Amino acid sequence: MALTRPNPRFIARANRIMSSQIRHYAAPGEGTIPSAKKKYVPTSGAYPLGFTVGSAHVGVKASNTRFDDLALIASDSPCAGAAVFTTNKFQAAPVTVSRDMLKKRKGDGVRAIIVNSGCANAVTGRGGIEDAISMGKKTDQCFYEDSNGGDDGQGKEYHIAGMTKGAGMIHPNMATLLGIICTDAPVAAGPLQAALTSAITKSFNSISIDGDTSTNDTVALLANGAAGGKTITSTTSEDFLEFQKTLTEFAIDLAKLVVRDGEGATKFVTIRVTNAATYKDAHRVASTIARSPLVKTALYGKDANWGRILCATGYAEGVDSVTPEETSVSFVPTDGSEELKLLVRGEPEQVDEARAAKILEAEDLEIKVQLSENKGYKEEAVFWTCDFSHEYVTINGDYRT
Amino acid sequence: MALTRPNPRFIARANRIMSSQIRHYAAPGEGTIPSAKKKYVPTSGAYPLGFTVGSAHVGVKASNTRFDDLALIASDSPCAGAAVFTTNKFQAAPVTVSRDMLKKRKGDGVRAIIVNSGCANAVTGRGGIEDAISMGKKTDQCFYEDSNGGDDGQGKEYHIAGMTKGAGMIHPNMATLLGIICTDAPVAAGPLQAALTSAITKSFNSISIDGDTSTNDTVALLANGAAGGKTITSTTSEDFLEFQKTLTEFAIDLAKLVVRDGEGATKFVTIRVTNAATYKDAHRVASTIARSPLVKTALYGKDANWGRILCATGYAEGVDSVTPEETSVSFVPTDGSEELKLLVRGEPEQVDEARAAKILEAEDLEIKVQLSENKGYKEEAVFWTCDFSHEYVTINGDYRT
């Protein structure tokens, strides 16, 4: 993805539009990647062909005088677009406008995604909607003519790239989260939306920071076909299944980075719930454990408190797969060593406290909960979350609207 | 309620029984009432007739060498009993045993409630069940013969008294919570259970500390009829309706005290959700706001963050009563002064920040959310919660299993 500055006239316009929005949620970040997180930045691979990305400081929020707060992701040619939006009933204006736009165009002829930080444009009434529409129109005006960059063709090698932001207000359906994914694979709008919806369930809808589902969550996917090849038009073709699998894995990687960025997070915790009757049951139990303040403070305190994990398992709503006397809980260390059993078929194990302490010292940890081992249930869900720290309370208690 | 020591032989037995239980959740408290909370201790009123209460230190937990950890609440005569238990699928042994006992006796012929602290007897397998049964049997043996204390008669004045404990792992259905209520009114087992079930919905199932629902929650109610009068046998009689109303109000008072005792709590927050199509919808929205970590940290930080309140309103699951453009949010001060409107029919108000800051300085605060003002919806639910503080993280992060 070539990094270029967008048309300066566009920036000036966007600046005027966005300065008129008054609701500010997020504070500008430091703009730097903490050294402990640099290892998660990819150092190899190739960007999808035919996309241009740029960012600029336009001053959305007066207090931010330094950091870029506007990004443009553009395709050299009109492309197919798909998106998944928050289920929150108070949907921010950009969500409403983007959804309508995609619907009107039936996911075709998309040129760009324009995104700002420093203002959520949520609960801004009619004016907010007008601002969002205006932002879209001004962005459209940046494209004087259609280029033909997308038709060079490259054969069988396709690329996928993306960006995401999160931090707080993160729980399935979706998070205060923006995810933008681009690919140069040729995929028609229908299959593109199907692939994204399916990928989101196992990625962005399988993470939790604090259990709060925001008004703005959006993950968008553009496919411009710039790498050439035959367009995927069916959701049953082999090419589609391959694309879907790659997209899901990629979306999981992005979603996990959101958790690592969680406000005040000191731990990255994988929750694997197995032996459920349905995926939905497994997902609900994992989600309930992931948002339990007692589980999350125990993880922060490095305490092997399986009682709290079990407690959350037991109060997950609308779940039929829990059989108390067949439930097992264990910690799976990420260093490849053997799992540490805490509860086996409803009976507490004698826990090696020294080993538990060692496992809990690590930044990464997996909690495995088997629900009904002997019933022949096979469904499994994986969820990612972080701990609840003093820092989380500080960030969200000190925050000023 | 006369405070007497129970039979010393009983205590020795109970001590032996409970020392064999190995799971320890709760730590012994300080045993004193903080000065700021003394105002909530009633200083007038009369206890129900015909009940005896005692407590003793029996050493359930080795680290507790000082504080009473066993309580007995006994009726002078066999009485009607009712109880509501946790919906958590991992039910602790005392829950299972108490439920079975009540069922077997059809709520009649109950003599006492025996309760310990320092050990939840949860996830203790067959041995835990045996311990709980044994504890019940030994308690039964304390009653050498039936007295006739219940038939003296007093006419129309009845009394109600109760005790409760909570602190963390508190969310509807129910909390790590024990509530015991006694009355000398004459109520048969059937109507007694009906009155309790109904009272719990609007009291103990309308509070949240941290959103975690424990394995042990129990509220029990004994009615021994010691004050005389005609026994209430029907759930449609005027006497029943009067009893139910009094019981509900009393249970609300007790439940609110649990919230005031919330781990690390600095605020006591009433959440009133109005103009819903159903009570269930109003209750779900209130419950969702009450457990939002972002709302709770904002309250701790004394920030008038209506955006977070609205966000939680919008992601409440399974609710049909939310109409974004008809939703209003305000703070209702507890000093009787006018409410502070934050959002009116979907449009943000210009908030008087100085007044908001003053309201948020107070320990008590009411958040009012009107869902669909113009649809003619009339249902309302009230919920009580506290804030999320550094102290909560400290208490639950430092806790050791």
Coordinates of N, CA, C and O in Angstrom, one line a residue, chain A residues 22-23 25 87-91 122-126 168-170 173 210-215 263 284 288 291-295 297-298 300-308 310-325 327 343 346-348 353 388-401, chain B residues 22-23 25 87-91 122-126 168-170 173 210-215 263 284 288 291-295 297-298 300-308 310-325 327 343 346-348 353 388-401:
Chain A
I22 N -19.4 18.3 17.4 CA -19.1 18.8 18.7 C -18.8 17.7 19.7 O -18.3 17.9 20.8
R23 N -19.2 16.4 19.4 CA -19.1 15.4 20.5 C -17.7 14.8 20.4 O -17.3 14.3 19.3
Y25 N -15.2 11.9 22.0 CA -15.0 10.8 22.9 C -13.6 10.5 23.1 O -13.1 10.6 24.3
T87 N -24.3 -3.3 16.7 CA -25.7 -3.6 16.9 C -26.3 -2.7 17.9 O -27.5 -2.8 18.3
N88 N -25.5 -1.7 18.4 CA -26.0 -0.8 19.4 C -27.2 0.0 18.8 O -27.1 0.4 17.6
K89 N -28.3 0.3 19.6 CA -29.4 1.0 19.0 C -29.2 2.4 18.7 O -29.8 3.1 17.9
F90 N -28.2 3.0 19.5 CA -27.8 4.4 19.2 C -26.6 4.3 18.2 O -25.5 4.3 18.7
Q91 N -26.9 4.3 17.0 CA -25.9 4.2 16.0 C -25.4 5.6 15.6 O -26.2 6.5 15.3
A122 N -21.4 10.8 17.3 CA -22.5 10.0 17.8 C -23.4 10.9 18.6 O -23.0 11.8 19.3
V123 N -24.7 10.6 18.5 CA -25.7 11.3 19.2 C -25.6 12.8 18.8 O -25.6 13.7 19.7
T124 N -25.5 13.1 17.6 CA -25.3 14.4 17.1 C -26.5 14.9 16.3 O -26.5 15.9 15.6
G125 N -27.5 14.0 16.2 CA -28.8 14.4 15.6 C -28.7 14.6 14.1 O -27.7 14.1 13.4
R126 N -29.6 15.4 13.5 CA -29.6 15.7 12.1 C -28.3 16.3 11.6 O -27.8 15.9 10.5
G168 N -11.0 0.9 24.3 CA -12.0 0.7 25.4 C -13.3 0.6 24.7 O -13.4 0.6 23.5
M169 N -14.4 0.4 25.5 CA -15.7 0.2 24.9 C -15.7 -1.0 23.9 O -16.3 -0.9 22.8
I170 N -15.1 -2.0 24.3 CA -14.9 -3.1 23.4 C -15.6 -4.4 23.9 O -15.2 -5.0 24.9
N173 N -20.1 -7.2 18.8 CA -21.3 -6.6 18.2 C -21.2 -5.1 18.1 O -22.2 -4.4 18.4
D210 N -14.0 -4.5 27.9 CA -14.7 -4.1 29.1 C -16.2 -4.5 29.0 O -17.0 -4.1 29.9
G211 N -16.6 -5.1 27.9 CA -18.0 -5.5 27.9 C -18.9 -4.5 27.3 O -20.1 -4.7 27.2
D212 N -18.4 -3.3 27.0 CA -19.2 -2.2 26.5 C -19.2 -2.2 25.0 O -18.1 -2.3 24.4
T213 N -20.4 -2.2 24.3 CA -20.5 -2.2 22.9 C -20.8 -0.8 22.4 O -21.8 -0.3 22.7
S214 N -19.9 -0.3 21.6 CA -20.1 1.2 21.3 C -21.1 1.4 20.2 O -21.6 0.5 19.5
T215 N -21.3 2.7 20.0 CA -22.2 3.2 18.9 C -21.6 3.3 17.6 O -22.3 3.7 16.6
E263 N -7.3 -0.8 27.1 CA -7.0 0.2 28.1 C -6.5 -0.4 29.4 O -7.2 -1.1 30.1
R284 N -21.1 -17.9 24.0 CA -21.7 -17.2 25.1 C -20.9 -17.4 26.4 O -20.8 -16.5 27.2
T288 N -19.0 -14.5 28.5 CA -19.3 -14.2 29.8 C -18.1 -14.3 30.7 O -17.9 -13.4 31.6
R291 N -16.0 -11.1 30.2 CA -16.4 -9.8 30.7 C -16.6 -9.8 32.2 O -17.0 -8.8 32.8
S292 N -16.3 -10.9 32.9 CA -16.4 -10.9 34.4 C -15.4 -10.1 35.0 O -14.2 -10.4 35.0
P293 N -15.8 -9.0 35.7 CA -14.8 -8.2 36.5 C -14.0 -9.0 37.5 O -12.8 -8.7 37.7
L294 N -14.6 -10.0 38.1 CA -13.9 -10.8 39.1 C -12.8 -11.7 38.4 O -11.7 -11.8 39.0
V295 N -13.1 -12.3 37.3 CA -12.1 -13.1 36.5 C -11.0 -12.1 36.1 O -9.8 -12.4 36.3
T297 N -10.0 -9.1 37.3 CA -9.2 -8.6 38.4 C -8.3 -9.7 38.9 O -7.1 -9.5 39.3
A298 N -8.8 -11.0 39.0 CA -7.9 -12.1 39.4 C -6.8 -12.3 38.5 O -5.6 -12.5 38.9
Y300 N -5.4 -9.9 36.6 CA -4.5 -8.8 36.9 C -3.7 -9.1 38.2 O -2.5 -8.8 38.2
G301 N -4.3 -9.7 39.2 CA -3.7 -10.0 40.4 C -2.9 -11.3 40.4 O -2.3 -11.8 41.4
K302 N -2.9 -12.0 39.2 CA -2.1 -13.2 39.0 C -2.5 -14.3 39.9 O -1.7 -15.1 40.5
D303 N -3.8 -14.4 40.1 CA -4.4 -15.5 41.0 C -5.0 -16.6 40.2 O -5.9 -16.2 39.4
A304 N -4.7 -17.8 40.5 CA -5.3 -18.9 39.7 C -6.7 -19.2 40.2 O -7.0 -20.3 40.7
N305 N -7.6 -18.3 40.1 CA -8.9 -18.3 40.7 C -9.9 -19.0 39.8 O -10.7 -18.4 39.1
W306 N -9.8 -20.4 39.7 CA -10.8 -21.1 38.8 C -12.2 -21.0 39.3 O -13.1 -21.1 38.6
G307 N -12.4 -20.7 40.6 CA -13.7 -20.5 41.2 C -14.5 -19.4 40.4 O -15.7 -19.5 40.1
R308 N -13.8 -18.3 40.2 CA -14.4 -17.2 39.5 C -14.7 -17.5 38.0 O -15.7 -17.1 37.4
L310 N -15.4 -20.6 36.9 CA -16.5 -21.5 37.0 C -17.8 -20.8 37.3 O -18.9 -21.0 36.7
C311 N -17.7 -19.8 38.1 CA -18.9 -19.0 38.5 C -19.4 -18.3 37.3 O -20.6 -18.3 37.0
A312 N -18.5 -17.7 36.5 CA -19.0 -17.0 35.2 C -19.6 -18.0 34.2 O -20.6 -17.7 33.6
T313 N -19.0 -19.2 34.2 CA -19.5 -20.2 33.3 C -20.9 -20.6 33.7 O -21.8 -20.8 32.8
G314 N -21.1 -20.6 35.0 CA -22.4 -21.0 35.5 C -23.5 -20.0 35.3 O -24.7 -20.3 35.3
Y315 N -23.2 -18.7 35.2 CA -24.3 -17.7 35.0 C -24.4 -17.2 33.6 O -25.2 -16.3 33.3
A316 N -23.7 -17.8 32.6 CA -23.8 -17.4 31.2 C -25.3 -17.6 30.8 O -25.8 -18.7 31.1
E317 N -25.9 -16.6 30.2 CA -27.3 -16.7 30.0 C -27.7 -17.5 28.7 O -27.0 -17.4 27.7
G318 N -28.8 -18.2 28.8 CA -29.3 -18.9 27.6 C -28.4 -20.0 27.1 O -28.4 -20.2 25.9
V319 N -27.7 -20.6 28.0 CA -26.8 -21.7 27.6 C -27.3 -23.1 28.1 O -27.6 -23.2 29.3
D320 N -27.3 -24.1 27.2 CA -27.8 -25.4 27.6 C -26.7 -26.4 27.7 O -26.9 -27.6 28.1
S321 N -25.5 -26.0 27.4 CA -24.4 -27.0 27.3 C -23.6 -27.2 28.6 O -22.6 -28.0 28.6
V322 N -24.0 -26.6 29.7 CA -23.1 -26.7 30.9 C -23.6 -27.9 31.8 O -24.7 -27.9 32.2
T323 N -22.7 -28.8 32.0 CA -23.0 -29.9 32.9 C -22.0 -29.8 34.0 O -20.8 -30.2 33.8
P324 N -22.4 -29.4 35.2 CA -21.4 -29.1 36.3 C -20.5 -30.3 36.5 O -19.3 -30.1 36.6
E325 N -21.0 -31.5 36.6 CA -20.1 -32.6 37.0 C -19.2 -33.1 35.8 O -18.4 -34.0 36.0
T327 N -17.6 -30.6 33.9 CA -16.9 -29.4 33.5 C -15.4 -29.4 34.0 O -15.2 -29.7 35.2
L343 N -9.5 -27.9 37.6 CA -10.8 -28.6 37.9 C -11.0 -29.7 36.9 O -10.8 -29.4 35.7
G346 N -15.6 -31.4 37.4 CA -16.3 -30.9 38.6 C -15.6 -31.1 39.9 O -16.0 -30.6 40.9
E347 N -14.4 -31.7 39.9 CA -13.7 -31.9 41.1 C -12.4 -31.0 41.1 O -11.6 -31.1 40.2
P348 N -12.2 -30.2 42.2 CA -11.0 -29.4 42.2 C -9.7 -30.3 42.2 O -9.7 -31.3 42.9
E353 N 0.9 -24.6 43.1 CA 0.8 -23.1 43.2 C 2.0 -22.4 42.5 O 1.9 -21.4 41.9
F388 N -8.3 -6.6 34.0 CA -8.9 -5.3 34.5 C -7.9 -4.7 35.5 O -7.7 -5.3 36.6
S389 N -7.3 -3.6 35.2 CA -6.2 -3.1 36.1 C -6.6 -1.8 36.7 O -7.6 -1.2 36.4
H390 N -5.8 -1.4 37.7 CA -5.9 0.0 38.2 C -5.8 1.0 37.1 O -6.6 2.0 37.1
E391 N -5.0 0.7 36.1 CA -4.8 1.7 35.0 C -6.1 1.8 34.2 O -6.4 2.9 33.8
Y392 N -6.9 0.7 34.1 CA -8.2 0.9 33.4 C -9.1 1.8 34.1 O -9.7 2.7 33.5
V393 N -9.1 1.7 35.4 CA -10.0 2.6 36.2 C -9.4 4.0 36.1 O -10.2 5.0 36.0
T394 N -8.1 4.2 36.2 CA -7.5 5.5 36.0 C -7.9 6.2 34.7 O -8.4 7.3 34.6
I395 N -7.7 5.4 33.6 CA -8.0 5.9 32.3 C -9.4 6.4 32.2 O -9.8 7.4 31.7
N396 N -10.3 5.5 32.6 CA -11.8 5.7 32.4 C -12.4 6.5 33.5 O -13.5 7.1 33.3
G397 N -11.8 6.6 34.7 CA -12.3 7.4 35.7 C -11.8 8.9 35.6 O -12.5 9.8 35.9
D398 N -10.6 9.1 35.0 CA -10.0 10.4 34.9 C -10.6 11.1 33.6 O -10.5 12.3 33.4
Y399 N -11.1 10.3 32.7 CA -11.5 10.8 31.4 C -12.6 11.8 31.6 O -13.5 11.7 32.4
R400 N -12.6 12.9 30.8 CA -13.6 14.0 30.9 C -14.3 14.1 29.6 O -13.7 14.2 28.6
T401 N -15.7 14.2 29.7 CA -16.4 14.4 28.5 C -16.3 15.9 28.1 O -16.1 16.7 28.9
Chain B
I22 N -13.2 -27.5 52.6 CA -11.9 -27.0 52.2 C -11.9 -25.7 51.4 O -10.9 -25.1 51.3
R23 N -13.0 -25.4 50.7 CA -13.0 -24.2 49.8 C -13.2 -22.9 50.6 O -14.3 -22.8 51.2
Y25 N -13.7 -18.9 50.1 CA -13.8 -17.7 49.2 C -13.6 -16.4 50.0 O -12.8 -15.6 49.7
T87 N -29.4 -18.6 40.3 CA -29.7 -19.3 39.0 C -28.4 -19.8 38.4 O -28.4 -20.4 37.4
N88 N -27.3 -19.6 39.1 CA -26.0 -20.1 38.6 C -26.1 -21.6 38.5 O -26.6 -22.3 39.4
K89 N -25.5 -22.2 37.4 CA -25.6 -23.6 37.2 C -24.7 -24.4 38.1 O -24.9 -25.6 38.4
F90 N -23.7 -23.7 38.6 CA -22.8 -24.4 39.7 C -23.3 -24.0 41.0 O -22.9 -22.9 41.6
Q91 N -24.3 -24.7 41.5 CA -24.9 -24.3 42.8 C -24.1 -24.9 44.0 O -23.8 -26.1 44.0
A122 N -18.7 -24.4 48.0 CA -19.1 -24.5 46.6 C -18.1 -25.3 45.9 O -16.9 -25.3 46.2
V123 N -18.5 -26.1 44.9 CA -17.7 -27.0 44.1 C -16.9 -27.9 45.0 O -15.7 -28.0 44.9
T124 N -17.6 -28.5 46.0 CA -16.9 -29.3 46.9 C -17.4 -30.8 46.8 O -17.1 -31.6 47.6
G125 N -18.1 -31.0 45.7 CA -18.5 -32.4 45.4 C -19.4 -33.1 46.4 O -20.1 -32.4 47.2
R126 N -19.4 -34.4 46.4 CA -20.2 -35.2 47.3 C -20.0 -34.8 48.8 O -20.9 -34.8 49.6
G168 N -19.2 -8.4 47.0 CA -18.7 -8.6 45.7 C -19.5 -9.7 45.0 O -20.3 -10.4 45.7
M169 N -19.2 -10.0 43.8 CA -19.9 -11.1 43.1 C -21.4 -10.9 43.2 O -22.2 -11.8 43.5
I170 N -21.8 -9.6 42.9 CA -23.2 -9.3 43.1 C -23.8 -8.8 41.8 O -23.5 -7.8 41.2
N173 N -30.1 -12.5 40.3 CA -30.2 -13.9 40.1 C -29.2 -14.8 40.9 O -28.7 -15.7 40.3
D210 N -20.9 -6.0 40.6 CA -19.9 -6.2 39.6 C -20.4 -7.0 38.4 O -19.6 -7.4 37.5
G211 N -21.7 -7.4 38.5 CA -22.2 -8.1 37.3 C -21.9 -9.6 37.5 O -22.3 -10.4 36.6
D212 N -21.3 -10.1 38.5 CA -21.0 -11.5 38.7 C -22.1 -12.1 39.6 O -22.4 -11.6 40.7
T213 N -22.7 -13.2 39.1 CA -23.7 -13.9 39.9 C -23.1 -15.2 40.5 O -22.7 -16.0 39.8
S214 N -23.2 -15.2 41.8 CA -22.4 -16.3 42.5 C -23.2 -17.6 42.6 O -24.3 -17.7 42.2
T215 N -22.5 -18.6 43.1 CA -23.0 -19.9 43.2 C -23.8 -20.2 44.5 O -24.3 -21.2 44.7
E263 N -17.9 -3.7 47.3 CA -16.4 -3.6 47.4 C -15.9 -2.4 46.7 O -16.0 -2.2 45.5
R284 N -34.0 -4.7 32.1 CA -32.8 -5.1 31.4 C -31.9 -3.9 31.0 O -30.7 -4.0 31.1
T288 N -28.2 -3.4 32.5 CA -27.1 -3.2 31.6 C -26.3 -1.9 31.9 O -25.1 -1.9 31.9
R291 N -24.2 -2.5 35.1 CA -23.0 -3.3 35.0 C -21.9 -2.8 34.0 O -20.9 -3.4 33.8
S292 N -22.2 -1.7 33.4 CA -21.2 -1.2 32.4 C -20.0 -0.6 33.1 O -20.1 0.4 33.9
P293 N -18.8 -1.2 32.9 CA -17.6 -0.7 33.5 C -17.3 0.8 33.1 O -16.8 1.5 34.0
L294 N -17.7 1.2 31.9 CA -17.4 2.5 31.5 C -18.3 3.5 32.3 O -17.9 4.6 32.7
V295 N -19.6 3.2 32.5 CA -20.5 4.0 33.3 C -20.0 4.1 34.7 O -19.9 5.1 35.3
T297 N -16.9 3.5 36.0 CA -15.7 4.3 36.2 C -15.9 5.8 36.0 O -15.3 6.6 36.7
A298 N -16.9 6.2 35.1 CA -17.2 7.6 35.0 C -17.8 8.1 36.3 O -17.5 9.2 36.7
Y300 N -17.3 6.9 39.3 CA -16.1 7.0 40.2 C -15.3 8.3 39.9 O -14.9 9.0 40.9
G301 N -15.2 8.6 38.7 CA -14.4 9.8 38.3 C -15.2 11.1 38.3 O -14.8 12.2 38.0
K302 N -16.5 11.0 38.7 CA -17.4 12.1 38.9 C -17.6 12.9 37.6 O -17.6 14.1 37.5
D303 N -17.7 12.1 36.5 CA -17.9 12.7 35.1 C -19.3 12.5 34.7 O -19.8 11.4 34.7
A304 N -19.9 13.6 34.2 CA -21.3 13.5 33.8 C -21.4 12.9 32.4 O -21.8 13.5 31.4
N305 N -20.9 11.7 32.2 CA -20.8 11.1 30.9 C -22.1 10.4 30.5 O -22.2 9.1 30.5
W306 N -23.0 11.2 30.0 CA -24.3 10.6 29.5 C -24.1 9.7 28.3 O -24.9 8.8 28.0
G307 N -23.0 10.0 27.5 CA -22.7 9.1 26.3 C -22.5 7.7 26.7 O -23.0 6.8 26.0
R308 N -21.9 7.4 27.8 CA -21.7 6.0 28.2 C -23.0 5.4 28.7 O -23.2 4.2 28.5
L310 N -26.0 6.2 27.6 CA -26.7 6.0 26.4 C -26.2 4.8 25.6 O -27.0 4.0 25.1
C311 N -24.9 4.7 25.6 CA -24.3 3.5 24.9 C -24.7 2.2 25.5 O -25.1 1.3 24.8
A312 N -24.7 2.1 26.9 CA -25.2 0.9 27.5 C -26.7 0.7 27.3 O -27.1 -0.5 27.1
T313 N -27.5 1.8 27.3 CA -28.9 1.6 27.0 C -29.0 1.0 25.6 O -29.9 0.1 25.4
G314 N -28.2 1.4 24.7 CA -28.3 0.9 23.3 C -27.9 -0.5 23.1 O -28.3 -1.1 22.1
Y315 N -27.0 -1.1 23.9 CA -26.6 -2.4 23.7 C -27.3 -3.4 24.6 O -27.0 -4.6 24.6
A316 N -28.2 -3.0 25.4 CA -29.0 -3.9 26.3 C -29.6 -5.0 25.4 O -30.3 -4.7 24.4
E317 N -29.4 -6.2 25.7 CA -29.9 -7.3 24.9 C -31.4 -7.6 25.0 O -32.0 -7.6 26.1
G318 N -32.0 -8.0 23.9 CA -33.4 -8.4 23.9 C -34.4 -7.4 24.3 O -35.4 -7.7 24.9
V319 N -34.1 -6.1 24.0 CA -35.0 -5.0 24.5 C -35.6 -4.4 23.2 O -34.9 -4.0 22.3
D320 N -37.0 -4.2 23.3 CA -37.6 -3.6 22.1 C -38.1 -2.2 22.4 O -38.7 -1.6 21.5
S321 N -37.9 -1.7 23.6 CA -38.5 -0.4 24.0 C -37.7 0.8 23.8 O -38.0 1.9 24.2
V322 N -36.5 0.6 23.2 CA -35.6 1.8 23.0 C -35.9 2.5 21.7 O -35.8 1.9 20.6
T323 N -36.3 3.8 21.8 CA -36.5 4.6 20.6 C -35.4 5.8 20.7 O -35.6 6.7 21.5
P324 N -34.3 5.7 19.9 CA -33.3 6.7 20.1 C -33.7 8.1 20.1 O -33.3 8.9 21.0
E325 N -34.6 8.5 19.2 CA -35.0 9.9 19.1 C -36.0 10.3 20.2 O -36.4 11.5 20.3
T327 N -35.4 9.2 23.5 CA -34.7 8.8 24.7 C -34.1 10.1 25.4 O -33.5 10.9 24.8
L343 N -29.7 14.8 28.2 CA -30.1 14.5 26.8 C -31.6 14.6 26.8 O -32.3 14.0 27.7
G346 N -33.2 12.5 22.5 CA -32.1 12.2 21.6 C -31.2 13.4 21.3 O -30.2 13.3 20.6
E347 N -31.5 14.6 21.8 CA -30.6 15.7 21.6 C -29.9 16.1 22.8 O -30.5 16.4 23.9
P348 N -28.5 16.3 22.7 CA -27.8 16.7 23.9 C -28.1 18.1 24.4 O -28.4 19.0 23.6
E353 N -22.0 22.5 33.8 CA -20.9 21.7 34.3 C -20.7 21.8 35.8 O -20.4 20.9 36.5
F388 N -17.2 1.9 40.2 CA -16.0 1.0 40.0 C -14.8 1.7 40.4 O -14.4 2.7 39.7
S389 N -14.1 1.4 41.4 CA -13.0 2.2 41.9 C -11.7 1.5 41.9 O -11.6 0.2 41.6
H390 N -10.6 2.2 42.1 CA -9.3 1.5 42.2 C -9.4 0.5 43.3 O -8.8 -0.6 43.2
E391 N -10.1 0.8 44.4 CA -10.2 0.0 45.6 C -10.8 -1.4 45.2 O -10.4 -2.4 45.7
Y392 N -11.8 -1.4 44.3 CA -12.4 -2.6 43.8 C -11.3 -3.5 43.2 O -11.3 -4.7 43.4
V393 N -10.5 -2.9 42.3 CA -9.5 -3.7 41.6 C -8.5 -4.2 42.7 O -8.0 -5.3 42.6
T394 N -8.2 -3.3 43.6 CA -7.2 -3.7 44.7 C -7.8 -4.9 45.5 O -7.1 -6.0 45.6
I395 N -9.0 -4.8 45.9 CA -9.6 -5.9 46.7 C -9.6 -7.2 46.0 O -9.3 -8.2 46.5
N396 N -10.1 -7.1 44.7 CA -10.2 -8.3 43.9 C -9.0 -8.8 43.2 O -8.9 -10.0 42.8
G397 N -8.0 -7.9 43.0 CA -6.8 -8.3 42.4 C -5.8 -8.8 43.4 O -5.0 -9.7 43.1
D398 N -5.9 -8.4 44.6 CA -5.0 -8.8 45.7 C -5.5 -10.1 46.4 O -4.8 -10.8 47.0
Y399 N -6.8 -10.4 46.2 CA -7.4 -11.5 46.8 C -6.7 -12.8 46.4 O -6.3 -13.0 45.2
R400 N -6.5 -13.7 47.3 CA -5.8 -15.0 47.0 C -6.7 -16.1 47.3 O -7.3 -16.2 48.4
T401 N -6.8 -17.1 46.3 CA -7.6 -18.3 46.6 C -6.9 -19.2 47.5 O -5.7 -19.2 47.6

